[in-house]
Short mmCIF file of N, CA and C in Angstrom, two decimals:
data_model
loop_
_atom_site.label_atom_id
_atom_site.label_comp_id
_atom_site.label_asym_id
_atom_site.label_seq_id
_atom_site.Cartn_x
_atom_site.Cartn_y
_atom_site.Cartn_z
N VAL A 1 1.28 -2.99 13.47
CA VAL A 1 0.42 -1.83 13.45
C VAL A 1 -0.79 -2.10 14.34
N ARG A 2 -1.06 -3.33 14.58
CA ARG A 2 -1.92 -3.83 15.64
C ARG A 2 -3.43 -3.69 15.43
N THR A 3 -3.95 -2.51 15.08
CA THR A 3 -5.40 -2.39 14.90
C THR A 3 -5.72 -1.60 13.63
N ALA A 4 -6.90 -1.85 13.09
CA ALA A 4 -7.34 -1.10 11.91
C ALA A 4 -7.51 0.37 12.25
N LYS A 5 -7.85 0.67 13.49
CA LYS A 5 -8.03 2.07 13.91
C LYS A 5 -6.75 2.88 13.68
N ASN A 6 -5.60 2.24 13.83
CA ASN A 6 -4.33 2.93 13.60
C ASN A 6 -4.11 3.27 12.13
N LEU A 7 -4.92 2.69 11.25
CA LEU A 7 -4.78 2.93 9.81
C LEU A 7 -5.81 3.91 9.27
N MET A 8 -6.42 4.69 10.17
CA MET A 8 -7.41 5.68 9.73
C MET A 8 -6.77 6.73 8.82
N SER A 9 -5.51 7.01 9.04
CA SER A 9 -4.75 7.94 8.21
C SER A 9 -3.27 7.72 8.53
N LEU A 10 -2.41 8.26 7.70
CA LEU A 10 -0.98 8.16 8.00
C LEU A 10 -0.65 8.93 9.29
N LYS A 11 -1.33 10.05 9.49
CA LYS A 11 -1.12 10.83 10.71
C LYS A 11 -1.48 9.99 11.95
N THR A 12 -2.61 9.30 11.90
CA THR A 12 -3.03 8.43 13.00
C THR A 12 -2.01 7.32 13.22
N LEU A 13 -1.52 6.75 12.15
CA LEU A 13 -0.53 5.68 12.25
C LEU A 13 0.74 6.17 12.94
N PHE A 14 1.23 7.32 12.51
CA PHE A 14 2.48 7.83 13.09
C PHE A 14 2.31 8.34 14.52
N ASN A 15 1.08 8.65 14.91
CA ASN A 15 0.83 9.12 16.28
C ASN A 15 0.24 8.05 17.18
N ALA A 16 0.14 6.82 16.71
CA ALA A 16 -0.44 5.74 17.51
C ALA A 16 0.46 5.46 18.73
N PRO A 17 -0.15 5.43 19.91
CA PRO A 17 0.65 5.19 21.12
C PRO A 17 1.20 3.77 21.16
N GLY A 18 2.44 3.65 21.63
CA GLY A 18 3.04 2.34 21.82
C GLY A 18 3.59 1.67 20.59
N ILE A 19 3.56 2.36 19.46
CA ILE A 19 4.10 1.77 18.22
C ILE A 19 5.34 2.56 17.82
N GLU A 20 6.46 1.86 17.77
CA GLU A 20 7.72 2.51 17.43
C GLU A 20 7.81 2.79 15.94
N ARG A 21 8.59 3.79 15.60
CA ARG A 21 8.79 4.16 14.19
C ARG A 21 9.34 2.99 13.38
N LYS A 22 10.18 2.18 14.00
CA LYS A 22 10.75 1.02 13.29
C LYS A 22 9.65 0.06 12.85
N GLU A 23 8.67 -0.16 13.73
CA GLU A 23 7.55 -1.05 13.40
C GLU A 23 6.71 -0.47 12.27
N ILE A 24 6.47 0.84 12.34
CA ILE A 24 5.70 1.50 11.29
C ILE A 24 6.44 1.42 9.96
N ARG A 25 7.73 1.68 10.00
CA ARG A 25 8.53 1.62 8.77
C ARG A 25 8.51 0.21 8.18
N LYS A 26 8.66 -0.80 9.02
CA LYS A 26 8.64 -2.20 8.55
C LYS A 26 7.29 -2.52 7.91
N PHE A 27 6.20 -2.06 8.52
CA PHE A 27 4.85 -2.28 7.99
C PHE A 27 4.69 -1.61 6.63
N LEU A 28 5.11 -0.34 6.53
CA LEU A 28 4.97 0.39 5.26
C LEU A 28 5.85 -0.20 4.17
N GLU A 29 7.03 -0.68 4.53
CA GLU A 29 7.90 -1.33 3.55
C GLU A 29 7.28 -2.64 3.06
N ALA A 30 6.61 -3.37 3.95
CA ALA A 30 5.92 -4.60 3.54
C ALA A 30 4.76 -4.28 2.60
N LEU A 31 4.02 -3.20 2.89
CA LEU A 31 2.94 -2.78 1.99
C LEU A 31 3.49 -2.43 0.61
N LYS A 32 4.63 -1.73 0.60
CA LYS A 32 5.24 -1.36 -0.68
C LYS A 32 5.69 -2.59 -1.46
N ALA A 33 6.28 -3.55 -0.77
CA ALA A 33 6.71 -4.78 -1.44
C ALA A 33 5.52 -5.50 -2.04
N ASP A 34 4.42 -5.58 -1.30
CA ASP A 34 3.20 -6.22 -1.82
C ASP A 34 2.66 -5.45 -3.03
N ALA A 35 2.66 -4.12 -2.93
CA ALA A 35 2.16 -3.29 -4.04
C ALA A 35 3.04 -3.46 -5.28
N ASP A 36 4.36 -3.52 -5.09
CA ASP A 36 5.27 -3.71 -6.22
C ASP A 36 5.04 -5.06 -6.90
N ALA A 37 4.82 -6.10 -6.10
CA ALA A 37 4.56 -7.43 -6.66
C ALA A 37 3.25 -7.43 -7.43
N LEU A 38 2.22 -6.80 -6.87
CA LEU A 38 0.93 -6.72 -7.54
C LEU A 38 1.04 -5.93 -8.84
N LYS A 39 1.82 -4.85 -8.80
CA LYS A 39 2.01 -4.03 -10.01
C LYS A 39 2.64 -4.85 -11.13
N GLU A 40 3.63 -5.66 -10.80
CA GLU A 40 4.26 -6.52 -11.80
C GLU A 40 3.25 -7.49 -12.39
N GLU A 41 2.43 -8.09 -11.54
CA GLU A 41 1.41 -9.03 -12.03
C GLU A 41 0.41 -8.33 -12.94
N LEU A 42 -0.04 -7.14 -12.55
CA LEU A 42 -1.00 -6.40 -13.37
C LEU A 42 -0.40 -6.00 -14.71
N GLU A 43 0.86 -5.54 -14.69
CA GLU A 43 1.51 -5.16 -15.93
C GLU A 43 1.65 -6.35 -16.87
N GLU A 44 2.00 -7.49 -16.33
CA GLU A 44 2.12 -8.70 -17.16
C GLU A 44 0.76 -9.08 -17.74
N ASP A 45 -0.29 -8.99 -16.94
CA ASP A 45 -1.64 -9.29 -17.41
C ASP A 45 -2.05 -8.32 -18.52
N LEU A 46 -1.74 -7.04 -18.34
CA LEU A 46 -2.05 -6.06 -19.39
C LEU A 46 -1.30 -6.38 -20.67
N ARG A 47 -0.03 -6.72 -20.54
CA ARG A 47 0.80 -7.06 -21.70
C ARG A 47 0.18 -8.22 -22.47
N ILE A 48 -0.26 -9.24 -21.74
CA ILE A 48 -0.82 -10.44 -22.37
C ILE A 48 -2.20 -10.16 -22.96
N ARG A 49 -3.08 -9.56 -22.18
CA ARG A 49 -4.47 -9.37 -22.60
C ARG A 49 -4.68 -8.21 -23.56
N ARG A 50 -3.95 -7.11 -23.35
CA ARG A 50 -4.19 -5.90 -24.13
C ARG A 50 -3.08 -5.58 -25.13
N GLY A 51 -1.92 -6.19 -24.92
CA GLY A 51 -0.83 -5.94 -25.83
C GLY A 51 -0.04 -4.67 -25.51
N PHE A 52 -0.38 -4.00 -24.44
CA PHE A 52 0.36 -2.82 -24.02
C PHE A 52 0.16 -2.63 -22.51
N VAL A 53 0.95 -1.76 -21.93
CA VAL A 53 0.87 -1.49 -20.49
C VAL A 53 0.73 0.00 -20.28
N TRP A 54 -0.28 0.41 -19.51
CA TRP A 54 -0.38 1.81 -19.16
C TRP A 54 0.13 2.02 -17.75
N LYS A 55 0.36 3.27 -17.38
CA LYS A 55 0.94 3.63 -16.09
C LYS A 55 -0.03 3.27 -14.97
N LEU A 56 0.48 2.62 -13.94
CA LEU A 56 -0.31 2.27 -12.77
C LEU A 56 0.19 3.06 -11.57
N TYR A 57 -0.74 3.59 -10.79
CA TYR A 57 -0.39 4.38 -9.61
C TYR A 57 -0.96 3.70 -8.37
N PHE A 58 -0.18 3.70 -7.31
CA PHE A 58 -0.60 3.12 -6.04
C PHE A 58 -0.43 4.16 -4.95
N GLY A 59 -1.25 4.07 -3.90
CA GLY A 59 -1.12 4.99 -2.78
C GLY A 59 -1.74 4.41 -1.53
N PHE A 60 -1.57 5.11 -0.44
CA PHE A 60 -2.12 4.70 0.84
C PHE A 60 -3.63 4.91 0.83
N HIS A 61 -4.38 3.87 1.19
CA HIS A 61 -5.84 3.93 1.22
C HIS A 61 -6.26 3.72 2.67
N ALA A 62 -6.64 4.81 3.32
CA ALA A 62 -6.98 4.74 4.74
C ALA A 62 -8.21 3.90 5.00
N VAL A 63 -8.25 3.25 6.14
CA VAL A 63 -9.37 2.39 6.53
C VAL A 63 -10.68 3.17 6.54
N GLN A 64 -10.66 4.40 7.04
CA GLN A 64 -11.91 5.13 7.18
C GLN A 64 -12.62 5.32 5.85
N SER A 65 -11.90 5.36 4.75
CA SER A 65 -12.54 5.52 3.45
C SER A 65 -13.22 4.24 2.99
N MET A 66 -12.99 3.14 3.69
CA MET A 66 -13.64 1.87 3.35
C MET A 66 -14.82 1.56 4.26
N GLU A 67 -15.06 2.41 5.26
CA GLU A 67 -16.18 2.15 6.18
C GLU A 67 -17.49 2.58 5.59
#
């Protein structure tokens, strides 16, 4: 994905010059895999600390919202 500027939004990512759809797909799949692993860790922590697990939601967080 090469630069943070390309992550300003999903629209910016998909319209970034010189980046093929395959590369974008691979990047988004890697993000999903990381999010799934984190979700499992959080659910296990909730199970241990709180004795129950509530629903966790994940989504794309654009760079511009962190500036």
